[in-house]
Tab-separated table of C-alpha atoms and ligand atoms in Angstrom:
chain	number	residue	atom	x	y	z
A	615	MET	CA	39.608	-91.048	42.269
A	616	THR	CA	42.813	-89.236	43.061
A	617	LYS	CA	45.342	-88.324	40.367
A	618	THR	CA	48.022	-90.365	42.239
A	619	LYS	CA	45.776	-93.459	42.222
A	620	THR	CA	45.011	-93.058	38.440
A	621	ALA	CA	48.700	-92.546	37.723
A	622	GLU	CA	49.553	-95.665	39.749
A	623	MET	CA	47.043	-97.753	37.809
A	624	THR	CA	48.144	-96.385	34.392
A	625	ALA	CA	51.754	-97.164	35.223
A	626	ALA	CA	50.895	-100.632	36.395
A	627	ALA	CA	49.013	-101.363	33.212
A	628	GLU	CA	51.916	-100.229	31.113
A	629	THR	CA	54.290	-102.461	33.021
A	630	VAL	CA	52.102	-105.443	32.373
A	631	ARG	CA	51.799	-104.420	28.765
A	632	GLY	CA	55.564	-104.414	28.454
A	633	ASN	CA	55.544	-108.147	29.129
A	634	ILE	CA	53.400	-108.976	26.078
A	635	PRO	CA	55.565	-109.260	22.900
A	636	LEU	CA	52.507	-109.163	20.586
A	637	LEU	CA	51.509	-105.748	21.930
A	638	GLN	CA	55.056	-104.388	21.280
A	639	LYS	CA	54.793	-105.466	17.551
A	640	SER	CA	51.304	-104.302	16.981
A	641	GLY	CA	49.246	-101.206	17.666
A	642	GLU	CA	45.991	-103.359	17.907
A	643	HIS	CA	43.683	-102.340	20.598
A	644	TYR	CA	43.089	-105.915	21.819
A	645	LEU	CA	39.754	-106.253	23.617
A	646	ASP	CA	38.969	-109.803	22.909
A	647	ASN	CA	40.574	-111.203	26.010
A	648	ALA	CA	37.552	-113.263	26.995
A	649	ALA	CA	38.003	-115.251	23.852
A	650	THR	CA	41.761	-115.743	24.403
A	651	ALA	CA	44.337	-113.750	26.239
A	652	LEU	CA	47.720	-112.791	24.909
A	653	MET	CA	50.863	-114.531	26.053
A	654	PRO	CA	53.659	-112.931	28.127
A	655	GLN	CA	57.284	-113.454	27.235
A	656	THR	CA	57.860	-115.896	30.267
A	657	VAL	CA	55.039	-118.187	29.046
A	658	LEU	CA	56.383	-118.236	25.493
A	659	GLN	CA	59.839	-119.054	26.955
A	660	ALA	CA	58.619	-121.798	29.148
A	661	VAL	CA	56.901	-123.592	26.223
A	662	ALA	CA	60.021	-123.191	24.129
A	663	ASN	CA	62.291	-124.416	26.922
A	664	TYR	CA	60.306	-127.632	27.355
A	665	ASN	CA	60.452	-128.371	23.674
A	666	ALA	CA	64.094	-127.502	23.310
A	667	GLU	CA	65.423	-129.019	26.425
A	668	THR	CA	63.137	-131.769	27.711
A	669	ARG	CA	60.635	-132.826	25.137
A	670	ALA	CA	60.078	-136.383	26.479
A	671	ASN	CA	56.702	-137.895	27.204
A	672	VAL	CA	55.576	-138.196	30.868
A	673	GLY	CA	54.732	-141.158	33.129
A	674	ARG	CA	56.552	-143.732	30.986
A	675	GLY	CA	60.331	-143.361	30.421
A	676	LEU	CA	63.213	-143.856	32.674
A	677	HIS	CA	65.823	-141.882	30.688
A	678	ASN	CA	67.099	-138.449	31.578
A	679	PHE	CA	64.763	-136.477	29.302
A	680	ALA	CA	61.819	-138.459	30.601
A	681	GLU	CA	62.709	-137.727	34.181
A	682	ALA	CA	63.016	-134.078	33.511
A	683	ALA	CA	59.652	-134.142	31.714
A	684	ASP	CA	58.049	-135.902	34.691
A	685	GLU	CA	59.565	-133.395	37.093
A	686	GLN	CA	58.234	-130.399	35.052
A	687	PHE	CA	54.827	-132.065	34.765
A	688	ALA	CA	54.575	-132.653	38.508
A	689	GLN	CA	55.734	-129.197	39.257
A	690	ALA	CA	53.028	-127.769	36.935
A	691	ARG	CA	50.407	-129.797	38.697
A	692	ALA	CA	51.631	-128.462	42.063
A	693	THR	CA	51.595	-124.894	40.849
A	694	VAL	CA	47.977	-125.235	39.700
A	695	ALA	CA	47.027	-126.983	42.888
A	696	ALA	CA	48.562	-124.197	45.054
A	697	ALA	CA	46.812	-121.456	42.949
A	698	LEU	CA	43.461	-123.163	43.647
A	699	SER	CA	44.279	-123.965	47.292
A	700	ALA	CA	43.922	-127.612	46.367
A	701	LYS	CA	45.952	-130.843	46.658
A	702	ASN	CA	48.080	-132.038	43.790
A	703	ASP	CA	45.999	-135.190	43.156
A	704	GLU	CA	42.887	-133.133	42.744
A	705	ILE	CA	44.159	-131.518	39.620
A	706	VAL	CA	43.325	-133.225	36.333
A	707	PHE	CA	44.877	-131.794	33.112
A	708	THR	CA	42.482	-131.586	30.154
A	709	SER	CA	42.742	-129.848	26.857
A	710	GLY	CA	40.451	-126.985	28.011
A	711	ALA	CA	37.278	-126.123	29.921
A	712	THR	CA	35.098	-127.732	27.115
A	713	ALA	CA	37.005	-131.056	27.510
A	714	GLY	CA	36.635	-130.919	31.272
A	715	LEU	CA	32.880	-130.346	31.063
A	716	ASN	CA	32.503	-133.146	28.458
A	717	LEU	CA	34.330	-135.486	30.810
A	718	LEU	CA	32.123	-134.524	33.688
A	719	ALA	CA	28.919	-134.791	31.637
A	720	ASN	CA	29.965	-138.183	30.397
A	721	ALA	CA	30.835	-139.395	33.759
A	722	LEU	CA	28.269	-137.660	36.008
A	723	GLY	CA	25.568	-138.280	33.365
A	724	GLN	CA	25.758	-141.860	34.183
A	725	THR	CA	24.779	-141.195	37.771
A	726	VAL	CA	21.561	-139.170	36.981
A	727	ALA	CA	18.409	-141.305	37.117
A	728	LYS	CA	16.132	-141.737	34.168
A	729	ASN	CA	13.529	-138.934	34.641
A	730	GLY	CA	16.021	-137.140	36.978
A	731	ALA	CA	17.397	-133.717	36.149
A	732	VAL	CA	20.485	-131.597	35.578
A	733	ALA	CA	20.091	-127.833	36.354
A	734	LEU	CA	21.953	-125.150	34.467
A	735	SER	CA	21.589	-121.380	34.253
A	736	LEU	CA	20.359	-119.698	31.072
A	737	GLY	CA	23.669	-117.759	30.816
A	738	GLU	CA	25.778	-120.839	30.287
A	739	HIS	CA	28.303	-121.165	27.442
A	740	HIS	CA	27.358	-123.932	25.042
A	741	SER	CA	30.365	-125.874	26.491
A	742	ASN	CA	28.334	-126.067	29.670
A	743	ILE	CA	25.027	-126.939	27.938
A	744	VAL	CA	25.648	-129.234	24.973
A	745	PRO	CA	27.672	-132.008	26.878
A	746	TRP	CA	24.864	-132.214	29.355
A	747	GLN	CA	22.268	-132.433	26.556
A	748	ILE	CA	24.267	-135.289	24.979
A	749	ALA	CA	24.363	-137.090	28.271
A	750	ALA	CA	20.619	-136.451	28.815
A	751	ARG	CA	19.835	-137.922	25.431
A	752	ARG	CA	21.611	-141.149	26.469
A	753	GLY	CA	20.434	-141.158	30.070
A	754	GLY	CA	16.836	-140.112	29.499
A	755	PHE	CA	17.002	-137.276	32.033
A	756	ALA	CA	15.879	-133.632	31.725
A	757	ILE	CA	17.833	-130.343	31.578
A	758	ARG	CA	16.326	-127.516	33.452
A	759	PHE	CA	17.384	-123.856	33.169
A	760	PHE	CA	17.125	-121.009	35.717
A	761	ARG	CA	17.008	-117.366	34.528
A	762	LEU	CA	19.518	-114.576	35.263
A	763	ALA	CA	18.729	-111.437	37.310
A	764	PRO	CA	18.933	-108.015	35.600
A	765	ASN	CA	22.627	-107.589	36.586
A	766	GLY	CA	23.432	-110.723	34.631
A	767	ALA	CA	24.097	-113.069	37.554
A	768	ALA	CA	21.976	-116.149	38.402
A	769	ASP	CA	18.735	-115.350	40.034
A	770	LEU	CA	19.074	-117.289	43.263
A	771	GLU	CA	15.354	-117.573	44.084
A	772	GLU	CA	14.682	-118.986	40.610
A	773	ALA	CA	17.765	-121.240	40.957
A	774	ARG	CA	16.447	-122.631	44.271
A	775	ARG	CA	13.210	-123.467	42.588
A	776	ILE	CA	14.756	-125.073	39.435
A	777	ILE	CA	17.499	-127.012	41.312
A	778	ARG	CA	14.863	-128.871	43.537
A	779	GLY	CA	15.334	-132.517	42.843
A	780	ALA	CA	18.269	-132.068	40.376
A	781	SER	CA	21.119	-134.492	40.620
A	782	VAL	CA	23.805	-132.183	39.075
A	783	VAL	CA	24.004	-128.376	39.013
A	784	ALA	CA	26.458	-126.800	36.613
A	785	VAL	CA	26.980	-123.073	36.439
A	786	ALA	CA	29.527	-120.531	35.349
A	787	HIS	CA	31.547	-118.649	38.054
A	788	ALA	CA	31.563	-115.599	35.710
A	789	TYR	CA	29.556	-115.258	32.580
A	790	ASN	CA	31.168	-114.730	29.099
A	791	VAL	CA	28.462	-112.229	27.920
A	792	SER	CA	27.386	-110.316	31.051
A	793	GLY	CA	30.701	-110.664	33.010
A	794	ALA	CA	28.594	-111.063	36.065
A	795	VAL	CA	30.041	-113.162	38.780
A	796	ASN	CA	27.817	-115.708	40.427
A	797	ASP	CA	27.433	-116.212	44.151
A	798	ILE	CA	29.019	-119.627	43.960
A	799	SER	CA	28.785	-120.311	47.723
A	800	ALA	CA	25.081	-119.664	47.751
A	801	LEU	CA	24.530	-121.857	44.685
A	802	ALA	CA	26.691	-124.536	46.202
A	803	GLN	CA	24.577	-124.514	49.333
A	804	ILE	CA	21.336	-124.887	47.301
A	805	ALA	CA	22.943	-127.838	45.388
A	806	LYS	CA	24.049	-129.416	48.655
A	807	GLU	CA	20.564	-129.116	50.186
A	808	ASN	CA	19.326	-131.120	47.130
A	809	GLY	CA	22.120	-133.673	47.352
A	810	ALA	CA	23.254	-132.637	43.835
A	811	LYS	CA	26.826	-132.527	42.572
A	812	PHE	CA	27.930	-129.024	41.955
A	813	VAL	CA	30.071	-128.256	38.858
A	814	VAL	CA	31.509	-124.766	38.292
A	815	ASP	CA	32.740	-123.492	34.931
A	816	GLY	CA	35.525	-121.069	35.883
A	817	ALA	CA	36.668	-120.239	32.298
A	818	GLN	CA	35.880	-116.550	32.608
A	819	TYR	CA	36.591	-116.174	36.324
A	820	ILE	CA	40.106	-117.554	36.625
A	821	PRO	CA	41.728	-115.010	34.326
A	822	HIS	CA	40.769	-112.401	36.976
A	823	GLY	CA	41.476	-114.186	40.127
A	824	PHE	CA	42.269	-117.570	41.508
A	825	ALA	CA	39.273	-119.373	43.081
A	826	ALA	CA	39.447	-121.787	45.987
A	827	PRO	CA	36.846	-124.258	44.639
A	828	GLU	CA	36.696	-126.469	47.809
A	829	LYS	CA	36.120	-123.401	50.048
A	830	LEU	CA	33.396	-122.240	47.719
A	831	GLY	CA	31.604	-125.521	48.032
A	832	ALA	CA	32.116	-126.823	44.473
A	833	ASP	CA	32.590	-130.538	43.811
A	834	PHE	CA	34.237	-129.834	40.420
A	835	TYR	CA	35.679	-126.728	38.849
A	836	VAL	CA	37.006	-126.357	35.315
A	837	PHE	CA	38.935	-123.683	33.370
A	838	SER	CA	40.971	-123.172	30.227
A	839	GLY	CA	44.603	-122.049	30.049
A	840	HIS	CA	44.395	-119.883	26.908
A	841	LYS	CA	42.034	-117.393	28.641
A	842	CYS	CA	44.616	-116.913	31.396
A	843	TYR	CA	47.723	-116.211	29.302
A	844	ALA	CA	48.752	-119.837	28.846
A	845	PRO	CA	48.925	-121.664	25.475
A	846	ASN	CA	45.914	-123.208	24.045
A	847	GLY	CA	45.236	-126.944	24.365
A	848	ILE	CA	45.447	-126.980	28.131
A	849	GLY	CA	42.727	-126.862	30.802
A	850	VAL	CA	42.179	-127.899	34.341
A	851	LEU	CA	39.514	-129.939	36.014
A	852	TRP	CA	39.656	-129.784	39.735
A	853	GLY	CA	37.582	-132.264	41.751
A	854	ARG	CA	37.435	-133.114	45.503
A	855	LYS	CA	39.536	-136.302	45.835
A	856	LYS	CA	36.436	-138.347	46.813
A	857	SER	CA	34.302	-136.841	44.014
A	858	LEU	CA	37.003	-137.649	41.438
A	859	ALA	CA	37.373	-141.183	42.753
A	860	GLU	CA	33.620	-141.826	42.579
A	861	LEU	CA	33.250	-140.662	38.931
A	862	PRO	CA	32.078	-143.458	36.746
A	863	ASP	CA	34.507	-144.379	33.926
A	864	ALA	CA	34.172	-142.052	31.018
A	865	ILE	CA	37.490	-142.097	29.084
A	866	GLY	CA	40.377	-144.592	28.981
A	867	GLY	CA	43.767	-145.225	27.320
A	868	GLY	CA	47.434	-145.140	27.951
A	869	GLY	CA	48.267	-143.912	31.479
A	870	SER	CA	44.791	-144.249	32.866
A	871	ILE	CA	45.034	-147.868	33.955
A	872	THR	CA	47.020	-150.205	36.292
A	873	GLU	CA	46.355	-153.258	34.296
A	874	VAL	CA	44.563	-154.412	31.139
A	875	CYS	CA	43.708	-157.918	29.887
A	876	GLU	CA	41.320	-159.307	27.451
A	877	LYS	CA	38.585	-159.318	30.045
A	878	GLY	CA	38.833	-155.738	31.112
A	879	PHE	CA	41.016	-153.244	32.917
A	880	SER	CA	41.669	-151.823	36.306
A	881	ALA	CA	41.650	-148.003	36.441
A	882	ALA	CA	44.509	-145.989	37.879
A	883	GLU	CA	43.839	-143.519	40.690
A	884	PRO	CA	42.882	-139.992	39.745
A	885	PRO	CA	44.198	-137.785	38.373
A	886	ARG	CA	45.971	-140.080	35.812
A	887	ARG	CA	42.813	-142.167	35.525
A	888	LEU	CA	41.158	-139.057	33.945
A	889	GLU	CA	44.148	-138.082	31.781
A	890	ALA	CA	44.171	-140.964	29.238
A	891	GLY	CA	46.723	-140.601	26.538
A	892	THR	CA	49.682	-138.204	26.187
A	893	PRO	CA	48.744	-135.091	28.137
A	894	PRO	CA	49.425	-131.511	26.791
A	895	ILE	CA	52.869	-131.445	28.351
A	896	SER	CA	54.516	-128.277	26.911
A	897	GLN	CA	51.193	-126.558	27.655
A	898	THR	CA	51.452	-127.413	31.272
A	899	ALA	CA	54.918	-125.713	31.369
A	900	GLY	CA	53.177	-122.713	29.843
A	901	LEU	CA	50.249	-122.912	32.279
A	902	ALA	CA	52.637	-122.958	35.280
A	903	ALA	CA	54.537	-119.918	33.915
A	904	ALA	CA	51.282	-118.171	33.245
A	905	ILE	CA	50.108	-118.730	36.832
A	906	ALA	CA	53.465	-117.429	38.139
A	907	TRP	CA	53.082	-114.360	35.882
A	908	MET	CA	49.435	-113.799	36.987
A	909	GLN	CA	50.473	-113.973	40.669
A	910	ASN	CA	52.641	-111.015	39.915
A	911	ILE	CA	50.205	-108.736	38.150
A	912	PRO	CA	49.973	-105.674	40.205
A	913	GLN	CA	46.615	-105.216	41.885
A	914	ALA	CA	46.528	-101.600	40.408
A	915	ALA	CA	46.567	-103.071	36.882
A	916	LYS	CA	43.705	-105.414	37.683
A	917	GLU	CA	41.805	-102.495	39.080
A	918	ASN	CA	42.606	-100.483	35.974
A	919	ALA	CA	41.069	-103.141	33.730
A	920	ARG	CA	37.923	-103.180	35.898
A	921	ASN	CA	37.759	-99.323	35.707
A	922	LEU	CA	38.204	-99.389	31.919
A	923	ALA	CA	35.322	-101.753	31.563
A	924	GLN	CA	33.148	-99.665	33.826
A	925	SER	CA	34.052	-96.549	31.803
A	926	ALA	CA	33.302	-98.421	28.584
A	927	ARG	CA	29.942	-99.342	30.031
A	928	GLU	CA	29.151	-95.763	30.782
A	929	GLU	CA	30.607	-94.287	27.536
A	930	LEU	CA	28.947	-96.881	25.246
A	931	ALA	CA	25.615	-96.251	26.884
A	932	LYS	CA	25.760	-92.635	25.896
A	933	ILE	CA	26.084	-93.468	22.139
A	934	PRO	CA	22.803	-92.918	20.313
A	935	GLY	CA	21.543	-96.207	19.081
A	936	ALA	CA	23.846	-98.309	21.353
A	937	ARG	CA	22.482	-100.319	24.168
A	938	VAL	CA	24.666	-101.885	26.865
A	939	LEU	CA	23.276	-105.159	28.044
A	940	PHE	CA	22.888	-105.901	31.715
A	941	SER	CA	22.962	-103.346	34.465
A	942	GLY	CA	26.514	-104.301	35.492
A	943	GLY	CA	28.330	-104.965	38.710
A	944	GLY	CA	27.916	-102.920	41.838
A	945	GLU	CA	29.279	-103.804	45.198
A	946	ASN	CA	27.130	-106.878	45.778
A	947	ALA	CA	27.369	-108.176	42.305
A	948	PRO	CA	30.992	-107.994	41.063
A	949	ASN	CA	31.795	-108.245	37.429
A	950	VAL	CA	34.776	-109.398	35.463
A	951	PRO	CA	35.796	-106.666	33.038
A	952	ILE	CA	33.440	-107.661	30.158
A	953	VAL	CA	30.956	-105.334	28.500
A	954	SER	CA	28.438	-106.405	25.929
A	955	PHE	CA	26.379	-104.088	23.725
A	956	VAL	CA	24.225	-103.949	20.681
A	957	VAL	CA	23.744	-101.214	18.040
A	958	GLU	CA	20.004	-101.228	17.518
A	959	GLY	CA	19.033	-102.594	14.084
A	960	ALA	CA	22.732	-103.520	13.179
A	961	HIS	CA	24.260	-106.986	12.906
A	962	PRO	CA	27.014	-107.403	15.557
A	963	HIS	CA	29.385	-108.706	12.861
A	964	ASP	CA	29.019	-105.459	10.833
A	965	CYS	CA	29.796	-103.579	14.049
A	966	CYS	CA	32.855	-105.735	14.705
A	967	GLN	CA	34.040	-105.219	11.068
A	968	ILE	CA	33.914	-101.369	11.481
A	969	LEU	CA	35.799	-101.667	14.767
A	970	ALA	CA	38.344	-104.055	13.311
A	971	GLU	CA	39.058	-101.555	10.482
A	972	ARG	CA	39.920	-99.063	13.199
A	973	GLY	CA	42.238	-101.410	14.998
A	974	VAL	CA	39.858	-102.462	17.710
A	975	ALA	CA	39.683	-106.187	18.299
A	976	VAL	CA	36.352	-107.176	19.852
A	977	ARG	CA	33.998	-110.253	19.469
A	978	GLY	CA	30.524	-110.229	17.873
A	979	GLY	CA	27.871	-112.869	17.572
A	980	HIS	CA	26.081	-115.199	19.949
A	981	HIS	CA	29.155	-115.905	21.975
A	982	CYS	CA	28.206	-119.607	22.223
A	983	ALA	CA	25.315	-118.549	24.467
A	984	GLN	CA	22.293	-118.943	22.213
A	985	PRO	CA	19.828	-119.681	25.097
A	986	LEU	CA	20.867	-116.446	26.681
A	987	MET	CA	20.548	-114.511	23.356
A	988	ARG	CA	17.018	-115.969	22.931
A	989	ALA	CA	16.075	-114.910	26.428
A	990	LEU	CA	17.378	-111.388	25.677
A	991	GLY	CA	15.434	-111.273	22.400
A	992	ILE	CA	18.591	-110.730	20.266
A	993	SER	CA	20.555	-112.763	17.794
A	994	GLY	CA	23.878	-111.573	18.982
A	995	CYS	CA	25.922	-108.750	20.515
A	996	VAL	CA	29.327	-107.174	20.486
A	997	ARG	CA	31.624	-107.900	23.460
A	998	ALA	CA	34.646	-105.855	24.673
A	999	SER	CA	36.708	-107.777	27.262
A	1000	PHE	CA	39.598	-106.113	29.132
A	1001	ALA	CA	42.882	-107.450	30.597
A	1002	PRO	CA	45.480	-105.892	32.858
A	1003	TYR	CA	47.569	-104.784	29.868
A	1004	ASN	CA	44.805	-102.629	28.327
A	1005	ASN	CA	45.055	-98.929	28.726
A	1006	ASP	CA	43.055	-95.772	28.307
A	1007	LYS	CA	44.047	-95.568	24.522
A	1008	ASP	CA	42.251	-98.949	24.055
A	1009	LEU	CA	39.139	-97.602	25.756
A	1010	ARG	CA	39.171	-94.402	23.787
A	1011	ALA	CA	39.662	-96.277	20.473
A	1012	LEU	CA	36.717	-98.549	21.397
A	1013	VAL	CA	34.405	-95.726	22.250
A	1014	ALA	CA	35.329	-93.703	19.159
A	1015	ALA	CA	34.964	-96.714	16.789
A	1016	ALA	CA	31.617	-97.733	18.373
A	1017	LYS	CA	30.378	-94.143	17.851
A	1018	GLU	CA	31.267	-94.359	14.173
A	1019	ALA	CA	29.733	-97.819	13.887
A	1020	ALA	CA	26.500	-96.661	15.459
A	1021	HIS	CA	26.494	-93.662	13.167
A	1022	ILE	CA	27.053	-95.834	10.028
A	1023	LEU	CA	24.877	-98.710	10.900
A	1024	ARG	CA	22.000	-97.286	12.865
A	1025	ARG	CA	18.674	-97.711	11.117
B	1110	LIG	N1	32.808	-121.595	29.391
B	1110	LIG	C1	32.901	-120.271	29.277
B	1110	LIG	C2	32.132	-119.398	30.210
B	1110	LIG	C3	33.578	-119.722	28.217
B	1110	LIG	O1	33.609	-118.376	28.035
B	1110	LIG	C4	34.312	-120.554	27.357
B	1110	LIG	C5	35.140	-120.013	26.172
B	1110	LIG	N2	34.512	-119.069	25.395
B	1110	LIG	C6	34.214	-121.973	27.553
B	1110	LIG	C7	33.491	-122.423	28.625
B	1110	LIG	C8	34.919	-122.979	26.688
B	1110	LIG	O2	36.328	-122.813	26.787
B	1110	LIG	P1	37.271	-123.531	25.772
B	1110	LIG	O3	36.825	-123.224	24.419
B	1110	LIG	O4	38.591	-122.965	26.134
B	1110	LIG	O5	37.166	-125.001	26.075
């Protein structure tokens, strides 16, 4: 890479970093972005503005505050829809990816025949496993898992075999441990050939780039706001209009109906039918601001994050006693900037503790991916996850602290 290019990327990352108040106050090397990302000033301000200036509930009141809240809420929905190249009424606000996946498992689970099957990959986060297991318990159907390839992405041949005859396929767009990005179009095609509904968990992908779920062939797509610079307590469930309309009832309450009487209720049209109760209104203001902010992140800063992750992968692999998991991206298997590793013989929490004492914030444990950990023959690992505000100092601090940890803990 040329010096000019490196300088451009470094400068872009520093500009992005300047937007994050928490990083101005603290010298922390924050590499836990896959758990939750830090919030830029514009997002903090948008949330504060809603609470200070509007505050009202949505979809109910006729007074001025209520009208302003309705307007902001509709705008936020339109912002999310535009980012996903979708229509406004295809966007359902949830409290997070987990809530979206539970809603889908509750609803779609009702459509799976007894003795039918839901197919998942072995790399899924528990949020994309447990809701299906709960639904399977109720519906008497099976959950089948397909393996990952050595680069950490779904093994398509194995997926083809496992998906055969399944009614629902649910898979991550990008994995939270390997960082590998799945070939969603190919998986969508396999699901379609089997007449299965195709659910995509975009929690780890959206922070790094907006997807166009309809174009990718998904029926449903979920993500969480807090991993993409928005507040926590907000998530998005996108569904094709027809797919949303066909979902069996799974939740209900204020706002989700047109009429209720003693005998029953008539459901409202989606998205409100799927947003029972007071939605996370201030959070939608934050999410809309976060999306606007993400759209302005310079490409060079995103590239910088990817390069830092790749350098971390290479540098960590050189440390005696450390082992980087998965072979990583490459041109045909892109990765989001996540690197997971183990120090042989050491507990990941001990490793994280040593890193934390040196101001390096990473995550250790099973990462809510126990089936994957089991398949890898480990109980947990350490994960460093990069964002466009991370810089070379963060990388150096990570590598130096990991060296010390490996030296101290290696048995
Ligand atoms: N899916 C994946 C791939 C994730 O990484 C996470 C969060 N760790 C989730 C789902 C759940 O997200 P949330 O806790 O925000 O609902």
